[in-house]
Amino acid sequence: MNNETPLLSVTGAGHRYGDRFGCRDVNFDLWPGEVLAVVGESGSGKSTLLGMLSQRLTLDEGSISYLTTRESSAGREDGTEFELLDLATLSEREVRRLWRTEWGFVHQNAAEGLRMHVSAGGNVGEPLMANGWRNYSKIRSEAEMWLRRVEIPSDRIDDAPATFSGGMRQRVQIARNLVFGPRLVFMDEPTSGLDVSVQARLLDLIRQLVAELGLAVVIVTHDLAVARLISHRTLVMKDGAVIESGLTDRVLDDPQAPYTQLLVSSILQG
Amino acid sequence: MSAPRIVYNEGYLDEQTKRVVRRALLKGVAIPGFQVPFASREVPMPRGWGTGGVQVTASIIGPSDTLKVIDQGADDTTNAVSIRHFFEKVAGAASTTLTEQASIIQTRHRIPETPLREHQIMVYQVPIPEPLRFLEPRETETRRLHALEEYGLMYVKLYEDIAKYGHIAKTYDYPVLVNGRYVMAPSPIPSFDNPKMHQNAALQLFGAGREKRIYAIPPYTDVESLGFEDFPFEPQRFDRPCEICGSSGVYLDEVFIDDKGGVMFVCSDTDYCERTATAGERRQTMEKSA
């Protein structure tokens, strides 16, 4: 693994809606295997930031660079080489390649990330087929393995997510996003809208998978408990700007910015 | 005073429109399997009855052409007969039911059993030209998928079939990969006919009137039906011969013959069936007289 360069490096990034900035002047580095939580109230620019990082929204200011891996042509021993990409300059084909092979995106609403009327197995197998897998049995057994990993019983593999509960849909979505072995996963409020007990299990699952696979994750949440549970570092956003950042425990236990202090103290203590 | 005679331009469409369609056809031939948008015009029949095919035929037909029109393999169905009469009237073209005599064959649902030869043109009537349509509803997105050659989605459909039925259950409009590049919907021909498109000597043109798309397969082009390594494409098979002419290895229609549910299986290609039957009878009479 390359230890000198961060996986994702964001400098002065901003996105503009008309003449107003949705978020601005964001700086951070994300290292392989690191989980970064972005917290803040509704309208603070969290989702805009995520959209910008994932190339769904244009980058109007600053730069984002990403360290991609490629099959080595020079025949190096580990078979891969690293290349630093400036995301703003990438062609659509390149961005799509990243989505197919290196990036995952877990939506808040599973219906956006899944084909609701295609079977769970088909949903999980689709990224594999997009990557050129053409052997039915292999695709199916891989999908089955991943569904098992996210605790979906294997007799549900041929059922459509439309027949699943919210928690199950979210787990299928996670399986679909991890099946091709991504290096970076974006998550937009993956647990909100779920029952509290389901939330806890899902977080546990995400934490376990992230640790096993050494994924880098950017997770957007308005729930500080989620940030506390799974992230290493936290960015606090307000009005489109990052007002505080640091290790999650430091930010939550010893908040410096007045807004963060307010946010932390507003959690119901039970 | 007699009613004024209506004079149609040769081939019904005006010259500008024919140019538009021909230009789309040329582009289609240049990029096999690529769906070329074109300004679909009104023709004197409802959309969905083969307006795309009629526009393509109208743009390439002339008085020296011989037209054959088949509908589900049959030359004698209403639609086939009226399209044939239409072009006799507006293009002065001759018409035929014999496959090898035709220079242009407009078709819905079948490719004739008689092998096509060079300089023949097949015109397919296409209802839905986009093979990814029922998987991805957005046209902007499907165009992008074609442009970037991302066909994982097509395989999801095949995967679903195998998961549900144990085999690929799609028996018509079976998706094909043309010239190793574009995935194409071959119009609702049975998958039985798919292998005939591969390296065919004839030029194959596809017109979708309602969806305003034209595409083409030039002669001798690779056309590969999609499949998985362990579940390859398999054309439909029939385990019986035609009950009229006795040919096997042809596409059969199931025809009801009484009110008690009795059925018989006969060739869907009426021209082929008639000729095989007559040839068979002739052989029998010759054998008897000998």
Coordinates of C-alpha atoms in Angstrom, one line a residue:
Chain A
M1 CA 0.0 0.0 0.0
N2 CA 1.1 3.5 -0.7
N3 CA 1.6 5.3 2.6
E4 CA 2.8 8.7 1.5
T5 CA -0.3 9.9 -0.4
P6 CA -3.8 10.2 0.9
L7 CA -6.5 8.3 -1.0
L8 CA -8.6 11.4 -1.4
S9 CA -7.3 15.0 -1.0
V10 CA -9.7 17.9 -1.0
T11 CA -8.4 21.5 -1.2
G12 CA -10.6 24.6 -1.0
A13 CA -13.5 22.7 -2.6
G14 CA -16.8 24.5 -3.2
H15 CA -20.0 24.0 -5.2
R16 CA -22.3 26.9 -6.2
Y17 CA -26.1 26.8 -6.6
G18 CA -26.7 29.9 -8.8
D19 CA -24.9 32.7 -7.0
R20 CA -25.0 31.0 -3.6
F21 CA -22.4 28.5 -2.4
G22 CA -23.8 25.2 -1.2
C23 CA -20.5 24.5 0.5
R24 CA -17.2 26.2 0.3
D25 CA -13.6 26.1 1.3
V26 CA -13.6 22.5 2.4
N27 CA -10.1 21.0 3.1
F28 CA -9.3 17.5 4.2
D29 CA -7.3 14.3 3.4
L30 CA -8.8 10.9 3.6
W31 CA -6.4 8.0 4.1
P32 CA -7.0 4.3 3.1
G33 CA -9.0 2.5 5.7
E34 CA -10.2 5.7 7.4
V35 CA -13.8 6.5 8.2
L36 CA -14.7 10.2 8.0
A37 CA -18.0 11.4 9.4
V38 CA -19.5 14.6 8.2
V39 CA -22.1 16.0 10.7
G40 CA -24.2 19.0 10.8
E41 CA -27.8 20.2 10.8
S42 CA -30.1 20.0 7.8
G43 CA -29.1 22.5 5.1
S44 CA -25.5 22.7 6.3
G45 CA -24.0 21.5 3.0
K46 CA -23.3 17.9 4.0
S47 CA -25.0 16.3 1.0
T48 CA -23.6 19.0 -1.3
L49 CA -20.1 18.1 -0.1
L50 CA -20.8 14.4 -0.7
G51 CA -22.2 15.1 -4.1
M52 CA -19.1 17.1 -5.0
L53 CA -16.7 14.4 -3.8
S54 CA -18.6 11.7 -5.7
Q55 CA -18.6 13.8 -8.9
R56 CA -22.4 14.1 -9.0
L57 CA -22.2 17.8 -8.5
T58 CA -19.6 20.0 -10.3
L59 CA -16.6 21.3 -8.5
D60 CA -16.8 25.1 -8.9
E61 CA -13.8 26.0 -6.8
G62 CA -10.7 24.3 -5.5
S63 CA -9.6 20.8 -6.3
I64 CA -10.1 17.1 -5.4
S65 CA -7.5 14.5 -6.2
Y66 CA -7.9 10.8 -5.9
L67 CA -5.3 8.1 -5.9
T68 CA -6.5 5.4 -8.2
T69 CA -5.0 1.9 -8.8
R70 CA -4.3 0.5 -12.2
E71 CA -3.2 -2.8 -13.5
S72 CA 0.5 -2.4 -13.9
S73 CA 1.8 -2.5 -17.4
A74 CA 5.4 -2.5 -16.4
G75 CA 4.9 -5.9 -14.6
R76 CA 5.6 -4.9 -11.1
E77 CA 5.4 -7.5 -8.5
D78 CA 2.2 -6.5 -6.8
G79 CA 0.6 -6.1 -10.2
T80 CA -0.9 -2.6 -9.5
E81 CA 0.4 0.9 -9.7
F82 CA -1.0 4.1 -8.3
E83 CA -1.9 7.2 -10.1
L84 CA -3.1 10.6 -8.7
L85 CA -6.2 11.8 -10.6
D86 CA -7.5 15.3 -10.5
L87 CA -11.2 14.5 -10.4
A88 CA -12.3 17.7 -12.2
T89 CA -10.4 16.8 -15.3
L90 CA -11.7 13.3 -15.7
S91 CA -13.9 12.3 -18.6
E92 CA -17.2 10.7 -18.0
R93 CA -15.8 7.3 -19.0
E94 CA -13.1 7.6 -16.4
V95 CA -15.6 8.7 -13.7
R96 CA -17.8 5.7 -14.6
R97 CA -14.8 3.4 -14.4
L98 CA -14.2 4.6 -10.8
W99 CA -17.8 4.0 -10.0
R100 CA -17.7 0.5 -11.4
T101 CA -14.4 -0.6 -9.8
E102 CA -13.4 1.6 -6.9
W103 CA -16.3 3.6 -5.5
G104 CA -19.5 2.7 -3.8
F105 CA -22.4 5.0 -2.9
V106 CA -25.0 4.0 -0.2
H107 CA -28.1 6.2 -0.5
Q108 CA -30.3 7.1 2.4
N109 CA -33.3 5.8 0.6
A110 CA -32.4 2.2 -0.6
A111 CA -34.9 2.6 -3.5
E112 CA -32.4 5.1 -5.1
G113 CA -29.5 2.7 -5.0
L114 CA -31.3 -0.5 -5.9
R115 CA -33.5 -1.8 -8.8
M116 CA -36.5 -2.5 -6.7
H117 CA -38.0 -5.1 -9.1
V118 CA -34.9 -7.0 -9.9
S119 CA -34.1 -9.8 -7.5
A120 CA -31.7 -9.3 -4.6
G121 CA -29.2 -11.6 -6.3
G122 CA -29.5 -9.6 -9.5
N123 CA -29.0 -6.4 -7.7
V124 CA -25.8 -7.6 -6.0
G125 CA -24.6 -9.3 -9.2
E126 CA -25.1 -6.3 -11.4
P127 CA -21.8 -4.5 -10.5
L128 CA -20.0 -7.8 -11.3
M129 CA -21.7 -8.1 -14.7
A130 CA -20.9 -4.5 -15.3
N131 CA -17.3 -5.4 -14.7
G132 CA -17.4 -8.1 -17.3
W133 CA -18.3 -11.2 -15.3
R134 CA -20.1 -13.5 -17.7
N135 CA -20.4 -16.7 -15.7
Y136 CA -23.8 -17.2 -14.2
S137 CA -22.8 -19.7 -11.5
K138 CA -19.9 -17.5 -10.3
I139 CA -22.0 -14.4 -10.2
R140 CA -24.7 -16.1 -8.3
S141 CA -22.4 -17.7 -5.7
E142 CA -20.6 -14.4 -5.2
A143 CA -24.0 -12.6 -4.7
E144 CA -25.1 -15.4 -2.4
M145 CA -21.9 -15.0 -0.3
W146 CA -22.4 -11.3 0.0
L147 CA -26.0 -11.5 0.9
R148 CA -25.0 -14.0 3.6
R149 CA -22.4 -11.5 4.8
V150 CA -25.1 -8.8 5.2
E151 CA -27.3 -11.3 7.0
I152 CA -29.9 -11.8 4.3
P153 CA -31.1 -15.4 4.4
S154 CA -30.1 -17.2 1.2
D155 CA -33.7 -18.3 0.4
R156 CA -34.5 -14.6 -0.2
I157 CA -31.9 -14.3 -3.0
D158 CA -34.5 -14.4 -5.8
D159 CA -36.9 -12.0 -4.1
A160 CA -37.1 -8.4 -5.2
P161 CA -36.1 -5.7 -2.7
A162 CA -39.6 -4.3 -3.1
T163 CA -40.7 -7.1 -0.9
F164 CA -38.0 -6.4 1.7
S165 CA -38.2 -4.4 4.9
G166 CA -36.3 -1.1 5.1
G167 CA -33.4 -2.6 7.0
M168 CA -33.0 -5.5 4.6
R169 CA -33.1 -3.1 1.6
Q170 CA -30.3 -1.1 3.2
R171 CA -28.3 -4.3 3.7
V172 CA -28.8 -5.4 0.1
Q173 CA -27.7 -1.9 -0.9
I174 CA -24.5 -2.3 1.1
A175 CA -23.8 -5.7 -0.4
R176 CA -24.3 -4.3 -3.9
N177 CA -21.8 -1.5 -3.1
L178 CA -19.2 -3.8 -1.6
V179 CA -19.4 -6.8 -3.9
F180 CA -16.8 -5.5 -6.4
G181 CA -14.2 -4.6 -3.8
P182 CA -14.3 -0.8 -3.8
R183 CA -11.6 1.2 -2.0
L184 CA -13.8 4.2 -1.2
V185 CA -17.5 4.2 -0.2
F186 CA -19.7 7.2 0.2
M187 CA -22.6 6.9 2.6
D188 CA -25.5 9.4 2.8
E189 CA -27.4 8.9 6.0
P190 CA -27.4 5.1 5.6
T191 CA -29.2 4.5 8.9
S192 CA -31.7 7.3 9.2
G193 CA -35.2 6.3 8.6
L194 CA -34.6 2.9 10.2
D195 CA -35.9 1.6 13.5
V196 CA -33.4 2.2 16.3
S197 CA -32.7 -1.5 16.9
V198 CA -32.2 -2.0 13.2
Q199 CA -29.9 1.0 13.1
A200 CA -27.7 -0.4 15.8
R201 CA -27.3 -3.7 13.9
L202 CA -26.7 -2.0 10.6
L203 CA -24.0 0.2 12.1
D204 CA -22.4 -2.8 13.7
L205 CA -22.4 -4.5 10.3
I206 CA -20.9 -1.5 8.5
R207 CA -18.2 -1.1 11.2
Q208 CA -17.3 -4.8 10.9
L209 CA -17.2 -4.8 7.1
V210 CA -15.2 -1.6 6.9
A211 CA -12.6 -3.0 9.3
E212 CA -12.4 -6.3 7.5
L213 CA -12.1 -4.8 4.0
G214 CA -9.9 -1.8 5.0
L215 CA -12.3 0.6 3.2
A216 CA -12.1 4.3 3.3
V217 CA -15.5 5.7 4.0
V218 CA -17.1 9.2 3.9
I219 CA -20.3 9.0 5.9
V220 CA -22.7 11.9 6.1
T221 CA -25.0 11.9 9.1
H222 CA -26.9 14.2 11.3
D223 CA -26.8 11.7 14.1
L224 CA -23.8 12.2 16.4
A225 CA -24.2 8.8 17.8
V226 CA -23.5 7.3 14.4
A227 CA -20.4 9.4 14.0
R228 CA -19.3 8.3 17.4
L229 CA -19.8 4.6 16.7
I230 CA -18.1 4.2 13.4
S231 CA -15.9 7.1 12.4
H232 CA -12.3 7.9 13.1
R233 CA -12.5 11.5 12.3
T234 CA -15.3 14.0 12.1
L235 CA -16.0 17.2 10.2
V236 CA -18.7 19.5 11.6
M237 CA -20.4 21.7 9.0
K238 CA -22.6 24.7 9.3
D239 CA -23.9 27.0 6.6
G240 CA -21.8 25.4 3.9
A241 CA -18.5 25.7 5.8
V242 CA -16.5 23.3 7.9
I243 CA -16.4 24.8 11.3
E244 CA -14.5 22.1 13.2
S245 CA -12.6 18.9 12.3
G246 CA -10.6 16.4 14.2
L247 CA -10.6 13.0 15.7
T248 CA -14.2 12.0 16.5
D249 CA -13.6 11.5 20.2
R250 CA -11.9 14.8 20.5
V251 CA -14.6 16.7 18.6
L252 CA -17.4 15.1 20.5
D253 CA -15.8 15.1 24.0
D254 CA -14.1 18.5 23.8
P255 CA -15.9 20.6 21.2
Q256 CA -14.2 23.9 20.4
A257 CA -16.6 25.7 18.2
P258 CA -19.6 27.2 19.9
Y259 CA -21.9 25.5 17.3
T260 CA -20.4 22.1 18.0
Q261 CA -20.8 22.6 21.7
L262 CA -24.4 23.3 21.1
L263 CA -24.8 20.3 18.9
V264 CA -23.2 18.0 21.4
S265 CA -25.1 19.3 24.4
S266 CA -28.4 19.0 22.5
I267 CA -28.1 15.2 22.5
L268 CA -30.5 13.6 24.9
Q269 CA -28.5 12.1 27.7
G270 CA -30.1 8.9 28.9
Chain B
M1 CA -66.6 16.4 -63.8
S2 CA -64.4 13.5 -62.5
A3 CA -62.8 13.8 -59.0
P4 CA -59.2 15.2 -59.2
R5 CA -56.6 12.5 -59.3
I6 CA -54.2 12.5 -56.4
V7 CA -50.6 12.2 -57.6
Y8 CA -48.2 10.8 -55.1
N9 CA -44.4 11.4 -55.2
E10 CA -42.6 8.2 -56.1
G11 CA -42.5 6.1 -52.9
Y12 CA -45.1 8.3 -51.2
L13 CA -42.7 10.4 -49.1
D14 CA -41.4 13.7 -50.5
E15 CA -37.8 13.8 -51.8
Q16 CA -36.5 15.8 -48.8
T17 CA -37.9 13.2 -46.3
K18 CA -36.4 10.3 -48.3
R19 CA -33.1 12.1 -48.2
V20 CA -33.4 12.4 -44.4
V21 CA -34.2 8.7 -44.0
R22 CA -31.4 7.7 -46.5
R23 CA -28.9 9.7 -44.6
A24 CA -29.9 8.0 -41.4
L25 CA -29.7 4.6 -43.2
L26 CA -26.1 5.4 -44.4
K27 CA -25.1 6.4 -40.9
G28 CA -26.7 3.2 -39.6
V29 CA -24.8 1.1 -42.0
A30 CA -21.6 2.9 -41.2
I31 CA -22.0 2.2 -37.5
P32 CA -23.6 -1.3 -37.3
G33 CA -26.2 -1.6 -34.5
F34 CA -26.1 2.1 -33.6
Q35 CA -29.6 3.6 -33.3
V36 CA -29.7 6.7 -35.5
P37 CA -32.4 9.2 -34.6
F38 CA -34.5 10.5 -37.6
A39 CA -37.5 12.7 -38.1
S40 CA -40.2 10.1 -38.4
R41 CA -43.1 11.2 -40.7
E42 CA -46.7 10.4 -40.9
V43 CA -47.6 7.6 -43.2
P44 CA -51.2 6.4 -44.0
M45 CA -51.3 3.8 -41.3
P46 CA -51.3 3.9 -37.5
R47 CA -48.1 3.9 -35.5
G48 CA -47.3 0.5 -34.4
W49 CA -48.4 -1.1 -37.7
G50 CA -45.0 -0.8 -39.2
T51 CA -44.6 2.9 -40.0
G52 CA -40.9 2.7 -39.4
G53 CA -40.5 -0.2 -41.9
V54 CA -42.7 1.6 -44.4
Q55 CA -40.6 4.8 -44.3
V56 CA -37.4 2.8 -44.7
T57 CA -38.9 0.9 -47.6
A58 CA -40.4 4.0 -49.2
S59 CA -36.9 5.6 -49.1
I60 CA -35.1 2.8 -50.9
I61 CA -37.8 1.4 -53.2
G62 CA -38.1 2.2 -56.9
P63 CA -40.0 0.9 -60.0
S64 CA -37.3 -1.7 -60.7
D65 CA -37.7 -3.3 -57.2
T66 CA -39.7 -6.3 -56.3
L67 CA -41.2 -6.2 -52.9
K68 CA -42.2 -9.0 -50.5
V69 CA -44.0 -8.2 -47.3
I70 CA -44.4 -10.7 -44.5
D71 CA -46.3 -10.5 -41.2
Q72 CA -45.5 -13.3 -38.8
G73 CA -44.1 -15.1 -41.7
A74 CA -47.2 -15.0 -43.8
D75 CA -47.6 -13.1 -47.1
D76 CA -51.4 -13.2 -47.0
T77 CA -52.2 -11.3 -43.8
T78 CA -54.1 -8.0 -44.0
N79 CA -51.2 -5.8 -43.1
A80 CA -48.8 -7.5 -45.5
V81 CA -51.2 -7.4 -48.4
S82 CA -52.1 -3.8 -47.9
I83 CA -48.4 -2.7 -47.6
R84 CA -47.7 -4.6 -50.8
H85 CA -50.6 -2.9 -52.6
F86 CA -49.5 0.5 -51.2
F87 CA -46.1 0.3 -52.8
E88 CA -47.4 -1.1 -56.0
K89 CA -49.5 2.0 -56.2
V90 CA -47.1 4.7 -54.9
A91 CA -43.8 3.4 -56.2
G92 CA -44.8 1.3 -59.2
A93 CA -42.8 -1.5 -57.7
A94 CA -43.6 -5.2 -58.5
S95 CA -44.5 -7.4 -55.7
T96 CA -43.9 -11.1 -55.0
T97 CA -44.4 -13.7 -52.3
L98 CA -41.3 -15.6 -53.4
T99 CA -38.4 -14.9 -51.2
E100 CA -35.6 -15.3 -53.7
Q101 CA -37.3 -13.1 -56.3
A102 CA -37.7 -10.2 -53.9
S103 CA -35.2 -7.3 -53.9
I104 CA -36.7 -5.8 -50.7
I105 CA -38.4 -7.8 -48.0
Q106 CA -40.3 -5.9 -45.4
T107 CA -41.0 -8.0 -42.4
R108 CA -42.6 -8.1 -39.0
H109 CA -41.6 -10.9 -36.6
R110 CA -39.8 -13.3 -39.0
I111 CA -36.8 -13.8 -41.3
P112 CA -37.7 -16.1 -44.2
E113 CA -36.6 -19.7 -44.1
T114 CA -35.1 -19.5 -47.6
P115 CA -31.6 -18.2 -47.1
L116 CA -31.1 -14.6 -48.3
R117 CA -28.6 -13.6 -50.9
E118 CA -26.4 -10.6 -51.7
H119 CA -28.2 -7.5 -53.0
Q120 CA -31.4 -8.3 -51.1
I121 CA -32.5 -5.9 -48.4
M122 CA -34.4 -6.9 -45.3
V123 CA -36.5 -4.2 -43.7
Y124 CA -37.6 -4.9 -40.2
Q125 CA -40.6 -3.1 -38.5
V126 CA -39.4 -2.3 -35.0
P127 CA -41.8 -1.4 -32.1
I128 CA -39.1 -0.7 -29.4
P129 CA -35.6 -0.2 -30.7
E130 CA -33.9 0.2 -27.3
P131 CA -32.8 -3.2 -25.9
L132 CA -32.3 -1.7 -22.4
R133 CA -35.6 0.1 -22.3
F134 CA -37.4 -2.0 -19.7
L135 CA -34.4 -2.0 -17.5
E136 CA -33.5 1.7 -17.7
P137 CA -36.4 4.0 -18.4
R138 CA -34.3 7.1 -19.1
E139 CA -33.4 7.6 -22.8
T140 CA -30.5 10.0 -21.8
E141 CA -29.1 7.2 -19.7
T142 CA -29.5 4.4 -22.2
R143 CA -27.7 6.5 -24.8
R144 CA -24.9 7.0 -22.5
L145 CA -24.7 3.3 -21.7
H146 CA -24.4 2.6 -25.4
A147 CA -21.9 5.3 -25.9
L148 CA -19.7 4.0 -23.1
E149 CA -20.3 0.3 -24.0
E150 CA -21.7 -0.5 -20.6
Y151 CA -23.9 -3.5 -21.0
G152 CA -23.9 -5.0 -17.6
L153 CA -27.6 -4.1 -17.3
M154 CA -28.5 -6.3 -20.3
Y155 CA -27.0 -9.3 -18.5
V156 CA -29.1 -8.5 -15.4
K157 CA -32.1 -9.3 -17.5
L158 CA -30.7 -12.6 -18.6
Y159 CA -29.6 -13.3 -15.0
E160 CA -33.1 -12.7 -13.7
D161 CA -34.5 -15.2 -16.3
I162 CA -32.1 -17.9 -15.3
A163 CA -32.7 -17.3 -11.6
K164 CA -36.5 -17.5 -12.1
Y165 CA -36.9 -20.1 -14.8
G166 CA -33.6 -22.0 -14.8
H167 CA -32.9 -20.9 -18.4
I168 CA -33.0 -17.7 -20.5
A169 CA -36.7 -17.4 -21.1
K170 CA -36.6 -14.6 -23.6
T171 CA -37.8 -16.1 -26.9
Y172 CA -38.3 -13.0 -29.1
D173 CA -36.5 -9.7 -29.5
Y174 CA -33.5 -11.5 -28.0
P175 CA -30.6 -9.0 -27.6
V176 CA -27.6 -9.3 -29.9
L177 CA -24.2 -7.8 -30.0
V178 CA -23.5 -6.4 -33.5
N179 CA -20.0 -6.3 -34.8
G180 CA -18.6 -6.7 -31.3
R181 CA -19.7 -3.2 -30.3
Y182 CA -23.4 -2.2 -30.0
V183 CA -26.1 -4.3 -28.2
M184 CA -29.1 -4.2 -30.4
A185 CA -32.8 -5.2 -30.3
P186 CA -33.4 -7.3 -33.4
S187 CA -37.2 -6.4 -33.4
P188 CA -39.6 -9.0 -32.1
I189 CA -38.3 -11.9 -34.3
P190 CA -38.2 -15.2 -32.5
S191 CA -34.8 -16.2 -31.1
F192 CA -35.1 -19.0 -33.6
D193 CA -34.2 -16.5 -36.3
N194 CA -31.4 -14.9 -34.4
P195 CA -28.6 -17.1 -35.9
K196 CA -29.8 -16.1 -39.4
M197 CA -28.7 -12.5 -38.8
H198 CA -25.1 -13.6 -38.2
Q199 CA -22.9 -13.1 -41.3
N200 CA -26.0 -12.7 -43.5
A201 CA -25.4 -11.9 -47.1
A202 CA -28.3 -9.4 -47.3
L203 CA -28.4 -5.8 -46.0
Q204 CA -30.6 -5.6 -42.9
L205 CA -32.4 -2.3 -42.1
F206 CA -34.5 -1.6 -39.0
G207 CA -37.0 1.2 -38.8
A208 CA -38.9 2.3 -35.7
G209 CA -41.5 4.8 -36.6
R210 CA -43.0 5.7 -33.3
E211 CA -39.6 5.7 -31.5
K212 CA -38.0 7.6 -34.4
R213 CA -34.9 5.4 -34.7
I214 CA -33.2 3.7 -37.6
Y215 CA -30.4 1.1 -37.4
A216 CA -28.8 -1.4 -39.7
I217 CA -26.6 -4.5 -40.1
P218 CA -24.5 -4.4 -43.2
P219 CA -24.0 -7.7 -45.1
Y220 CA -21.6 -10.2 -43.6
T221 CA -21.5 -8.7 -40.1
D222 CA -21.0 -10.6 -36.9
V223 CA -24.2 -10.7 -34.9
E224 CA -23.8 -12.5 -31.6
S225 CA -26.7 -13.4 -29.3
L226 CA -25.9 -12.6 -25.7
G227 CA -25.5 -15.3 -23.1
F228 CA -23.5 -16.5 -20.1
E229 CA -20.5 -18.8 -20.3
D230 CA -22.4 -21.5 -18.5
F231 CA -25.8 -20.6 -20.0
P232 CA -25.1 -19.7 -23.6
F233 CA -27.7 -18.5 -26.0
E234 CA -29.9 -21.3 -27.3
P235 CA -32.4 -20.7 -30.2
Q236 CA -35.9 -22.2 -29.9
R237 CA -36.2 -25.7 -31.2
F238 CA -39.2 -27.7 -32.4
D239 CA -39.4 -31.4 -31.8
R240 CA -41.8 -32.0 -34.7
P241 CA -42.0 -31.3 -38.5
C242 CA -44.6 -29.0 -40.1
E243 CA -47.9 -30.9 -40.6
I244 CA -48.5 -29.5 -44.0
C245 CA -45.2 -29.7 -45.8
G246 CA -43.3 -32.0 -43.5
S247 CA -40.2 -29.8 -43.2
S248 CA -38.3 -29.9 -40.0
G249 CA -35.9 -27.3 -38.6
V250 CA -38.3 -24.5 -39.4
Y251 CA -40.3 -22.1 -37.2
L252 CA -43.8 -23.5 -36.5
D253 CA -47.0 -21.7 -35.6
E254 CA -49.6 -23.4 -33.4
V255 CA -52.9 -23.2 -35.2
F256 CA -56.3 -24.1 -33.7
I257 CA -58.3 -26.3 -36.0
D258 CA -61.6 -27.0 -34.2
D259 CA -63.6 -25.9 -31.2
K260 CA -62.4 -28.8 -29.0
G261 CA -58.9 -27.4 -28.6
G262 CA -57.3 -29.4 -31.4
V263 CA -54.2 -27.8 -32.8
M264 CA -51.8 -28.4 -35.6
F265 CA -48.2 -27.1 -36.0
V266 CA -47.5 -25.6 -39.4
C267 CA -44.7 -23.5 -40.9
S268 CA -45.0 -19.8 -40.1
D269 CA -43.3 -19.0 -43.4
T270 CA -46.2 -19.5 -45.9
D271 CA -44.1 -19.1 -49.0
Y272 CA -41.6 -21.7 -47.9
C273 CA -44.4 -24.1 -46.7
E274 CA -46.3 -23.9 -50.0
R275 CA -43.3 -24.5 -52.1
T276 CA -42.1 -27.4 -50.0
A277 CA -45.5 -28.9 -50.1
T278 CA -45.9 -28.6 -53.9
A279 CA -42.4 -30.0 -54.4
G280 CA -43.3 -32.9 -52.2
E281 CA -46.5 -33.6 -54.1
R282 CA -44.7 -33.4 -57.4
R283 CA -42.2 -35.9 -56.1
Q284 CA -44.9 -38.2 -55.0
T285 CA -46.8 -38.1 -58.3
M286 CA -43.5 -38.7 -60.2
E287 CA -42.8 -41.7 -58.0
K288 CA -46.3 -43.1 -58.6
S289 CA -46.1 -42.7 -62.4
A290 CA -42.6 -44.2 -62.5

